[in-house]
Short mmCIF file of C-alpha atoms and ligand atoms in Angstrom, two decimals:
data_model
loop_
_atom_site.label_atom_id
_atom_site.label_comp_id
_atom_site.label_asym_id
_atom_site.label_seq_id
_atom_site.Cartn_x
_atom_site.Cartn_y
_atom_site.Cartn_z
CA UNK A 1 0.00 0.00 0.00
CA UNK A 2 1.23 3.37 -0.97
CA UNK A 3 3.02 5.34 2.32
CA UNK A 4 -0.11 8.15 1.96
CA UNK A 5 -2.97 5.75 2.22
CA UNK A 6 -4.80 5.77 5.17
CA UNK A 7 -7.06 2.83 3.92
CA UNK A 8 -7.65 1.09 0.90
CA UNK A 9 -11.72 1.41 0.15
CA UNK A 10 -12.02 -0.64 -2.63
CA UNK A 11 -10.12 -3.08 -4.02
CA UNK A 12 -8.12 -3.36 -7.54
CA UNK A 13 -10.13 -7.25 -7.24
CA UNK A 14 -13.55 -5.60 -6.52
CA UNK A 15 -13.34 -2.97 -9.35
CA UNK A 16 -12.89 -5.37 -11.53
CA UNK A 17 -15.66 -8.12 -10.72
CA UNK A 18 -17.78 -4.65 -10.65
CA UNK A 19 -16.74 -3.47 -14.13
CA UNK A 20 -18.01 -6.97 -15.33
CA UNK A 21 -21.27 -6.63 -13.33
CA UNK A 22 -21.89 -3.03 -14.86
CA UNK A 23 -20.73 -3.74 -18.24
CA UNK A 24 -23.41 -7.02 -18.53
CA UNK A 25 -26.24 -4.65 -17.11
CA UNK A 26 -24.88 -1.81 -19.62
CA UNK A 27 -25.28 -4.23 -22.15
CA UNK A 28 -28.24 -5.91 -21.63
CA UNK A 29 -30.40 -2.18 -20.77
CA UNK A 30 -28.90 -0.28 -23.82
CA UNK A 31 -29.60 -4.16 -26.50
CA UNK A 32 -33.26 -4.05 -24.49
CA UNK A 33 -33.80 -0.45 -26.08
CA UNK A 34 -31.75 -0.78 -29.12
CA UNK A 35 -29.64 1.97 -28.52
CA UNK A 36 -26.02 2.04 -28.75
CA UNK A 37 -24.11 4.68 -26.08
CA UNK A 38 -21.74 6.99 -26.79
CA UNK A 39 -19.01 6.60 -24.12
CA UNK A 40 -17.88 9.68 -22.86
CA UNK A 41 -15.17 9.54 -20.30
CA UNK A 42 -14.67 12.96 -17.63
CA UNK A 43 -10.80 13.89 -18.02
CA UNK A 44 -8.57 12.73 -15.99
CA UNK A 45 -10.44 10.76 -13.43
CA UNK A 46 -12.58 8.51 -15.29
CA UNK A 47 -10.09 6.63 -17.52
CA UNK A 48 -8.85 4.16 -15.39
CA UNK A 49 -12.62 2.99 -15.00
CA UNK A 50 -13.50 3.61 -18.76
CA UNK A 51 -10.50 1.78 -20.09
CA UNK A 52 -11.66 -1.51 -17.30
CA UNK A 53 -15.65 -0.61 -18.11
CA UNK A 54 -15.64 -0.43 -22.27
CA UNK A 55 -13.85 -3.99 -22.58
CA UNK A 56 -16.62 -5.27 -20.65
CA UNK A 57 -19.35 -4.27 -22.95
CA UNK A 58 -20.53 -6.61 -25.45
CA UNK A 59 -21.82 -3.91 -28.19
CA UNK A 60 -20.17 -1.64 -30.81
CA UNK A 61 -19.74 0.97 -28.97
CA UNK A 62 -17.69 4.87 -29.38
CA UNK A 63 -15.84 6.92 -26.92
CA UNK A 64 -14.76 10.30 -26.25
CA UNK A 65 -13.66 12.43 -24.14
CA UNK A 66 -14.44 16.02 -22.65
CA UNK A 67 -11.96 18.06 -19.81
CA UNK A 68 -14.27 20.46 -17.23
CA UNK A 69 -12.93 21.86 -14.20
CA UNK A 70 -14.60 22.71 -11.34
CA UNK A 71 -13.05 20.97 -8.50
CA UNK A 72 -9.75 22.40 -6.88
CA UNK A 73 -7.93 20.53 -4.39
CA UNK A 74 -10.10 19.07 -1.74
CA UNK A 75 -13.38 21.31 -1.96
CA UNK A 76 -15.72 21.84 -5.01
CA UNK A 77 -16.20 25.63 -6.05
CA UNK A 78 -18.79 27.16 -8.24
CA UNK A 79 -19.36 26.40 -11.86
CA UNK A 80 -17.44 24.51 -14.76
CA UNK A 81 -15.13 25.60 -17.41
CA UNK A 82 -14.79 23.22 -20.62
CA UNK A 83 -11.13 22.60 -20.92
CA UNK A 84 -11.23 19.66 -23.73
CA UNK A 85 -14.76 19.71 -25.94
CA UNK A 86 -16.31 16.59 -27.38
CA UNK A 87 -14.71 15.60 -30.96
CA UNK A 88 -17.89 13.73 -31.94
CA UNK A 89 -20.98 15.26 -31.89
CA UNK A 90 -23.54 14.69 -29.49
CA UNK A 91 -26.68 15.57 -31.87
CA UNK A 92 -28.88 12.57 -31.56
CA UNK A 93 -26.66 10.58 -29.83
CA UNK A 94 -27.75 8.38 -26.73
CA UNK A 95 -24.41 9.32 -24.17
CA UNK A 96 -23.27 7.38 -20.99
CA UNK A 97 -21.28 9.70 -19.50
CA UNK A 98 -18.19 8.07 -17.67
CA UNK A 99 -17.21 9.70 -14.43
CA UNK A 100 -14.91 8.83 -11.00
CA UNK A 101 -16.74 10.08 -8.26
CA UNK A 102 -20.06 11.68 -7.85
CA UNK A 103 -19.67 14.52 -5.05
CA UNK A 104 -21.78 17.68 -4.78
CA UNK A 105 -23.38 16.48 -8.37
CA UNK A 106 -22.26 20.24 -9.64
CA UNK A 107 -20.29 18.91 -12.11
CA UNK A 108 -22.56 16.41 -13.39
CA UNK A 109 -25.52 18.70 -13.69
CA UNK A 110 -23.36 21.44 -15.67
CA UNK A 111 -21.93 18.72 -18.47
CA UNK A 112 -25.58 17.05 -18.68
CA UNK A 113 -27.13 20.71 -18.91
CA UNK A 114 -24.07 20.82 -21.84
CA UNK A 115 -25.02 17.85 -23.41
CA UNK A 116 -28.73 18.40 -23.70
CA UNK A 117 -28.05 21.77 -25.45
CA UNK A 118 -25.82 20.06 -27.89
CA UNK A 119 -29.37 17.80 -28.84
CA UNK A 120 -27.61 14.12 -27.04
CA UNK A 121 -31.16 12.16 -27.37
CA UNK A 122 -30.41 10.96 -24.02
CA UNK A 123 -27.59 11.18 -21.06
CA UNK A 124 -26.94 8.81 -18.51
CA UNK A 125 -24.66 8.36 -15.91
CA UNK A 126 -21.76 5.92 -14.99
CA UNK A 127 -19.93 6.20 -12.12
CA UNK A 128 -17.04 3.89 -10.09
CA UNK A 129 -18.28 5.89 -6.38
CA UNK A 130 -20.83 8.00 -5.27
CA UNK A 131 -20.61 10.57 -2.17
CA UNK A 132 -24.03 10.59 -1.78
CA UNK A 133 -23.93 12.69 1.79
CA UNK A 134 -22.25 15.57 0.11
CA UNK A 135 -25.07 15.72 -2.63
CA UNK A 136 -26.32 19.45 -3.03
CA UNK A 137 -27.57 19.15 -6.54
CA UNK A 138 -30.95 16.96 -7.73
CA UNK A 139 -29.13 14.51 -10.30
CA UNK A 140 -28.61 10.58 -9.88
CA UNK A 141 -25.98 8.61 -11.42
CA UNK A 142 -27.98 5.61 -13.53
CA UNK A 143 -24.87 2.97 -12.63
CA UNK A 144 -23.01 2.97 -9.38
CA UNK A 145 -19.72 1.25 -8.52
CA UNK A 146 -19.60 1.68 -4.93
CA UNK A 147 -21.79 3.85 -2.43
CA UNK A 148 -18.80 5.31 -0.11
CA UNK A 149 -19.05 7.39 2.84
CA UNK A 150 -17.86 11.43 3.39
CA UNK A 151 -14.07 11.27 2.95
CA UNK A 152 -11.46 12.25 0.70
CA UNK A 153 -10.42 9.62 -1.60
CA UNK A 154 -7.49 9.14 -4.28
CA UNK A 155 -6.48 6.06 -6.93
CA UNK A 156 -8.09 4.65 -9.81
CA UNK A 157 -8.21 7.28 -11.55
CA UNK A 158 -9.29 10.18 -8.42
CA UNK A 159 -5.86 12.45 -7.85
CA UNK A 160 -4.87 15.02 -5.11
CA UNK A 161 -3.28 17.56 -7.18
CA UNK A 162 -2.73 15.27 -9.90
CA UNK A 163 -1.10 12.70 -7.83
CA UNK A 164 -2.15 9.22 -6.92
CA UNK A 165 -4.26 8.58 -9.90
CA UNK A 166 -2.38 5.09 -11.04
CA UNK A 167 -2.78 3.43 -7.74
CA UNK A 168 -4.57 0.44 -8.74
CA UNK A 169 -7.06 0.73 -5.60
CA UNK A 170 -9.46 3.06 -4.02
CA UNK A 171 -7.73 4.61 -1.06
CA UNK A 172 -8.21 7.13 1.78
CA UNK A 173 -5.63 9.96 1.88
CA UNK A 174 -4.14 10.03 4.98
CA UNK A 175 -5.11 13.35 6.59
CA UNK A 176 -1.59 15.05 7.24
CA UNK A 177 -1.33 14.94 3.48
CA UNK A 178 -3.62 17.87 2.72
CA UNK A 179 -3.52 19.38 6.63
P1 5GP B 1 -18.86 17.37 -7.92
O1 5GP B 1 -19.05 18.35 -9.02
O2 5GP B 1 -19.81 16.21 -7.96
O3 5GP B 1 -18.84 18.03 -6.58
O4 5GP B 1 -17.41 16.84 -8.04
C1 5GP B 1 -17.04 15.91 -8.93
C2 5GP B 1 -15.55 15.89 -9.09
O5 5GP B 1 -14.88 16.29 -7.90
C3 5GP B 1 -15.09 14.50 -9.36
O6 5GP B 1 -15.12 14.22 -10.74
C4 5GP B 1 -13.69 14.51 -8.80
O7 5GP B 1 -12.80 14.98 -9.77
C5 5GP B 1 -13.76 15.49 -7.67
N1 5GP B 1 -13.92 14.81 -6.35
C6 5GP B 1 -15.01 14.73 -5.59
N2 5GP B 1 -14.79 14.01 -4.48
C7 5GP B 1 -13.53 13.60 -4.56
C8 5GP B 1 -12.70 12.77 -3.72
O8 5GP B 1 -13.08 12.24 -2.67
N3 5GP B 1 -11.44 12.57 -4.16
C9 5GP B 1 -10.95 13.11 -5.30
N4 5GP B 1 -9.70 12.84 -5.61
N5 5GP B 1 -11.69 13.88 -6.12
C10 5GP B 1 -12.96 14.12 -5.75
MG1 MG B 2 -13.73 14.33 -12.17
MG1 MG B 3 -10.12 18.00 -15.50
#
């Protein structure tokens, strides 16, 4: 375990058997309407979880990518700034939107808002954790990972200032990192 882990959360084992789980139910909701979902991963966060999630669904799928930030080290401020667009374009298009961690829900209601006004058909939501608790804004991710409680976590993916993000597990920061 990496020196500034307080605790590892989930393991690299669970993700996985989880990224089969959601891939199967990904596949079997989007063949049961016979849509096929444009994968759009959040920048940087989510591609640890997209690159695990997208092998695991059976259907000819496309991915991209988009770059918002709204989050600066361990509390979320105001609104969203697009730093990478979409290359493809979302008219028509049904989009699962790929993310790490659902927190406050601010940044998920700003790219969905985004997406709607670019004419996606339909947005959904995948994400590896969920904050719920800290949840100030009505929106709901359709697939959950893993329901975790109020603290600050880092690996697969989630980074304190860019850090941590290749750790191959879900981990606590230790406290005295960021105090
Ligand atoms: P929201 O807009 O939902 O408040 O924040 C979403 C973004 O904040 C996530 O995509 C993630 O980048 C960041 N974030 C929220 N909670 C955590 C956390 O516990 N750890 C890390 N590393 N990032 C977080
Ligand atoms: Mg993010
Ligand atoms: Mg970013």
């Amino acid at each position: 375990m990496h020196k500034d882990v307080a605790e590892v959360l989930v393991s690299r084992e669970e993700i996985h058997e989880k990224c089969i789980e959601l891939g199967k139910k990904i596949t079997e909701d989007y063949t049961a309407k016979g849509e096929i979902p444009l994968l759009v991963g959040l920048l940087s966060g989510s591609v640890p979880f997209m690159s695990e999630l997208m092998k695991n669904i059976e259907m000819d799928i496309c991915i991209d990518f988009m770059d918002v930030s709204s989050y600066d080290g361990t509390t979320s401020v105001g609104s969203i700034r697009i730093d990478k667009d979409l290359s493809t374009s979302a008219a028509d298009r049904s989009i699962l939107l790929v993310e790490d961690i659902v927190d406050t829900g601010k940044t998920l209601l700003e790219v969905k808002r985004m997406l709607a006004n670019k004419g996606a058909k339909e947005v959904k939501v995948v994400s590896l954790l969920d904050k719920p608790e800290r949840r100030t804004e009505d929106v709901v991710a359709d697939y959950v990972g893993f329901t975790i409680k109020n603290e600050f976590v880092i690996g697969y993916g989630l980074d304190y200032n860019q850090k941590y993000r290749n750790l191959p597990y879900v981990g606590v920061l230790k406290r005295e990192v960021y105090e």
